[in-house]
Amino acid sequence: MPYFQINRKMLLMKIHYFLGIGGYAPFSPFLTTISKQRGYSAFIVGLIFMLQPIPGMLIRPIIGAVTDKYKCRRSVFILSSIITFVLVCLLSIIPGTTSKEEMNDLDVIKSPLFWLFFTTIALINTDGTVKSVLEDTICMDLLGKDKNNYGKQRLWGSIGWSLFAIISGVCVDWYSTGLEHKNYAPGYVIALICFLLDIYVVFKLKV
């Protein structure tokens, strides 16, 4: 009779995918809405999300080369997990505009608050790119000859994303009852809890 077995060697990797990817679900899909709620025009929002992937594209091969050469995958992986937590903390406390009307594009570009918001989003994306390079490399290394089981590990990221998206969505709707705009504070709290727990898991990973 078949029975349920747990691969202890890969358990922490599964938990990392669950928390590390799931932690993005409560806020990442809503960043365009959050940007619009700050009074930014469609042009400015489009500009933000057109430019923010570029640093990640540039740093991806660099990080791969550096960590391969200096054998520092674990250190960089831990650091990137901590940076994710710090950046999401920062994103959650950056104040929005006090104006309820859409801001003039030129005034937006001149605003230090806008550049803080844009830079934080760009760094979150860049750091996420670094993490994805390292987590997949580490996962494949841990799997050894069983690399065909990679999908069974990565699946837990999709489960985490789906679960936390539903939970945070319900919490944000409840918390925003009666408000003109959605208040994403519960989503940030759930994301930060996930990333904080993920830091602990990453520390425990044997690379």
Coordinates of C-alpha atoms in Angstrom, one line a residue:
M1 CA 0.0 0.0 0.0
P2 CA 1.5 3.4 -1.0
Y3 CA 2.2 5.8 1.8
F4 CA 3.0 9.5 2.1
Q5 CA 6.8 10.1 2.2
I6 CA 8.6 13.4 2.9
N7 CA 12.0 14.0 1.2
R8 CA 13.7 15.7 4.2
K9 CA 16.6 16.8 2.0
M10 CA 14.3 18.9 -0.1
L11 CA 11.8 19.9 2.6
L12 CA 13.4 23.3 3.3
M13 CA 13.6 24.1 -0.4
K14 CA 9.9 23.4 -0.8
I15 CA 9.1 25.7 2.2
H16 CA 11.4 28.4 0.8
Y17 CA 9.5 28.3 -2.5
F18 CA 6.2 28.4 -0.7
L19 CA 7.1 31.4 1.4
G20 CA 9.6 33.2 -0.8
I21 CA 7.4 33.2 -3.9
G22 CA 4.1 33.3 -2.0
G23 CA 5.3 36.4 -0.2
Y24 CA 5.0 38.5 -3.4
A25 CA 1.4 37.6 -4.0
P26 CA -0.2 40.0 -1.4
F27 CA 1.3 43.1 -3.0
S28 CA 3.1 42.5 -6.3
P29 CA 0.1 42.0 -8.6
F30 CA -1.5 45.3 -7.2
L31 CA 1.5 47.6 -7.7
T32 CA -0.1 49.2 -10.8
T33 CA -3.3 49.9 -8.8
I34 CA -1.3 51.2 -5.8
S35 CA 0.6 53.5 -8.2
K36 CA -2.7 54.8 -9.7
Q37 CA -4.1 55.4 -6.2
R38 CA -1.1 57.7 -5.5
G39 CA -2.3 60.0 -8.2
Y40 CA 0.1 58.9 -11.0
S41 CA -1.1 59.1 -14.6
A42 CA -1.4 56.1 -16.9
F43 CA 1.8 57.4 -18.6
I44 CA 3.8 57.5 -15.4
V45 CA 2.5 54.0 -14.3
G46 CA 3.5 52.6 -17.7
L47 CA 6.9 54.3 -17.4
I48 CA 7.5 52.7 -14.0
F49 CA 6.7 49.2 -15.1
M50 CA 8.5 49.6 -18.4
L51 CA 11.8 50.6 -16.8
Q52 CA 11.8 48.6 -13.6
P53 CA 12.7 45.2 -15.2
I54 CA 15.8 46.6 -16.9
P55 CA 18.2 46.5 -13.8
G56 CA 17.2 42.9 -13.2
M57 CA 17.9 41.8 -16.7
L58 CA 21.4 43.4 -16.5
I59 CA 22.3 42.0 -13.1
R60 CA 21.1 38.4 -13.7
P61 CA 24.2 37.1 -15.6
I62 CA 26.5 39.2 -13.4
I63 CA 25.3 37.5 -10.2
G64 CA 25.4 34.1 -11.8
A65 CA 29.0 34.6 -12.8
V66 CA 30.1 36.1 -9.5
T67 CA 28.5 33.5 -7.3
D68 CA 29.9 30.7 -9.5
K69 CA 33.4 32.1 -9.4
Y70 CA 33.6 33.0 -5.7
K71 CA 31.4 30.1 -4.4
C72 CA 29.3 32.5 -2.4
R73 CA 25.8 31.4 -3.4
R74 CA 24.6 30.9 0.1
S75 CA 25.8 34.2 1.4
V76 CA 24.3 36.1 -1.5
F77 CA 21.1 34.1 -1.2
I78 CA 20.7 35.0 2.5
L79 CA 21.5 38.6 1.8
S80 CA 19.0 38.9 -1.0
S81 CA 16.3 37.4 1.2
I82 CA 17.0 40.0 3.9
I83 CA 17.1 42.8 1.3
T84 CA 13.6 41.7 0.1
F85 CA 12.2 42.0 3.6
V86 CA 13.8 45.5 4.1
L87 CA 12.6 46.8 0.7
V88 CA 9.0 45.6 1.2
C89 CA 9.1 47.3 4.7
L90 CA 10.2 50.5 2.9
L91 CA 7.5 50.2 0.2
S92 CA 4.8 49.7 2.8
I93 CA 5.7 53.0 4.6
I94 CA 6.4 55.3 1.7
P95 CA 3.7 58.0 2.0
G96 CA 1.3 58.6 -0.9
T97 CA 0.5 61.9 -2.4
T98 CA -2.0 64.1 -0.5
S99 CA -3.7 65.1 -3.7
K100 CA -6.8 63.2 -4.7
E101 CA -6.5 64.3 -8.3
E102 CA -4.1 62.9 -10.9
M103 CA -0.8 64.7 -10.7
N104 CA 0.9 66.5 -13.6
D105 CA 3.5 64.2 -15.2
L106 CA 6.3 66.9 -15.0
D107 CA 5.6 67.5 -11.3
V108 CA 5.7 63.8 -10.7
I109 CA 9.1 63.4 -12.4
K110 CA 10.5 66.3 -10.3
S111 CA 9.2 64.7 -7.1
P112 CA 11.7 63.0 -4.8
L113 CA 8.8 60.9 -3.4
F114 CA 8.1 59.5 -6.8
W115 CA 11.8 58.5 -7.3
L116 CA 11.8 56.8 -3.9
F117 CA 8.7 54.9 -4.9
F118 CA 10.1 54.0 -8.3
T119 CA 13.6 53.0 -7.0
T120 CA 12.1 50.8 -4.3
I121 CA 9.9 48.9 -6.8
A122 CA 12.9 48.6 -9.2
L123 CA 15.1 47.2 -6.4
I124 CA 12.4 44.7 -5.3
N125 CA 12.2 43.4 -8.9
T126 CA 16.0 43.3 -9.2
D127 CA 16.4 41.5 -5.9
G128 CA 13.7 39.1 -6.9
T129 CA 15.6 38.3 -10.1
V130 CA 18.8 37.6 -8.0
K131 CA 16.8 35.3 -5.7
S132 CA 15.3 33.4 -8.6
V133 CA 18.7 32.8 -10.2
L134 CA 20.1 31.5 -6.9
E135 CA 17.1 29.5 -5.6
D136 CA 16.8 27.5 -8.8
T137 CA 20.6 26.9 -9.0
I138 CA 20.6 25.7 -5.4
C139 CA 17.5 23.6 -5.9
M140 CA 19.1 21.8 -8.9
D141 CA 22.3 21.3 -6.9
L142 CA 20.4 19.7 -4.0
L143 CA 18.5 17.5 -6.3
G144 CA 21.7 16.0 -7.7
K145 CA 20.8 13.2 -10.2
D146 CA 17.1 13.7 -9.6
K147 CA 16.9 17.0 -11.5
N148 CA 13.7 15.8 -13.2
N149 CA 12.0 16.4 -9.8
Y150 CA 12.6 20.2 -10.0
G151 CA 9.0 20.8 -10.9
K152 CA 7.8 19.1 -7.7
Q153 CA 9.8 21.6 -5.7
R154 CA 8.9 24.7 -7.7
L155 CA 5.2 23.7 -7.5
W156 CA 5.2 24.8 -3.9
G157 CA 5.9 28.4 -5.1
S158 CA 2.7 28.3 -7.1
I159 CA 0.8 26.9 -4.1
G160 CA 2.1 29.6 -1.9
W161 CA 1.3 32.4 -4.4
S162 CA -2.3 31.1 -4.9
L163 CA -2.9 30.7 -1.1
F164 CA -1.5 34.0 0.0
A165 CA -3.2 35.8 -2.9
I166 CA -6.6 34.6 -1.7
I167 CA -5.9 35.2 2.0
S168 CA -4.5 38.7 1.4
G169 CA -7.3 39.6 -1.1
V170 CA -10.0 38.7 1.5
C171 CA -8.1 40.7 4.2
V172 CA -7.6 43.7 2.0
D173 CA -11.3 43.8 1.0
W174 CA -12.4 43.4 4.7
Y175 CA -9.9 46.1 5.9
S176 CA -11.0 48.5 3.1
T177 CA -14.7 48.3 3.8
G178 CA -16.2 51.8 3.5
L179 CA -13.0 53.4 2.1
E180 CA -12.8 55.2 -1.2
H181 CA -9.6 53.2 -2.1
K182 CA -8.2 49.9 -1.1
N183 CA -5.9 49.8 1.8
Y184 CA -3.2 47.2 1.2
A185 CA -1.8 47.3 4.7
P186 CA -2.9 43.7 5.4
G187 CA -1.2 42.5 2.2
Y188 CA 2.0 44.1 3.3
V189 CA 1.8 42.5 6.7
I190 CA 1.2 39.0 5.3
A191 CA 4.1 39.5 2.8
L192 CA 6.5 40.6 5.5
I193 CA 5.6 37.7 7.7
C194 CA 6.3 35.3 4.8
F195 CA 9.6 37.0 4.0
L196 CA 10.7 37.0 7.6
L197 CA 10.0 33.3 8.0
D198 CA 11.7 32.7 4.7
I199 CA 14.9 34.3 6.0
Y200 CA 15.0 31.7 8.8
V201 CA 14.4 28.9 6.2
V202 CA 17.2 30.2 3.9
F203 CA 19.6 30.3 6.9
K204 CA 18.9 26.7 7.5
L205 CA 19.4 25.6 3.9
K206 CA 22.6 23.5 3.4
V207 CA 24.2 24.7 0.2

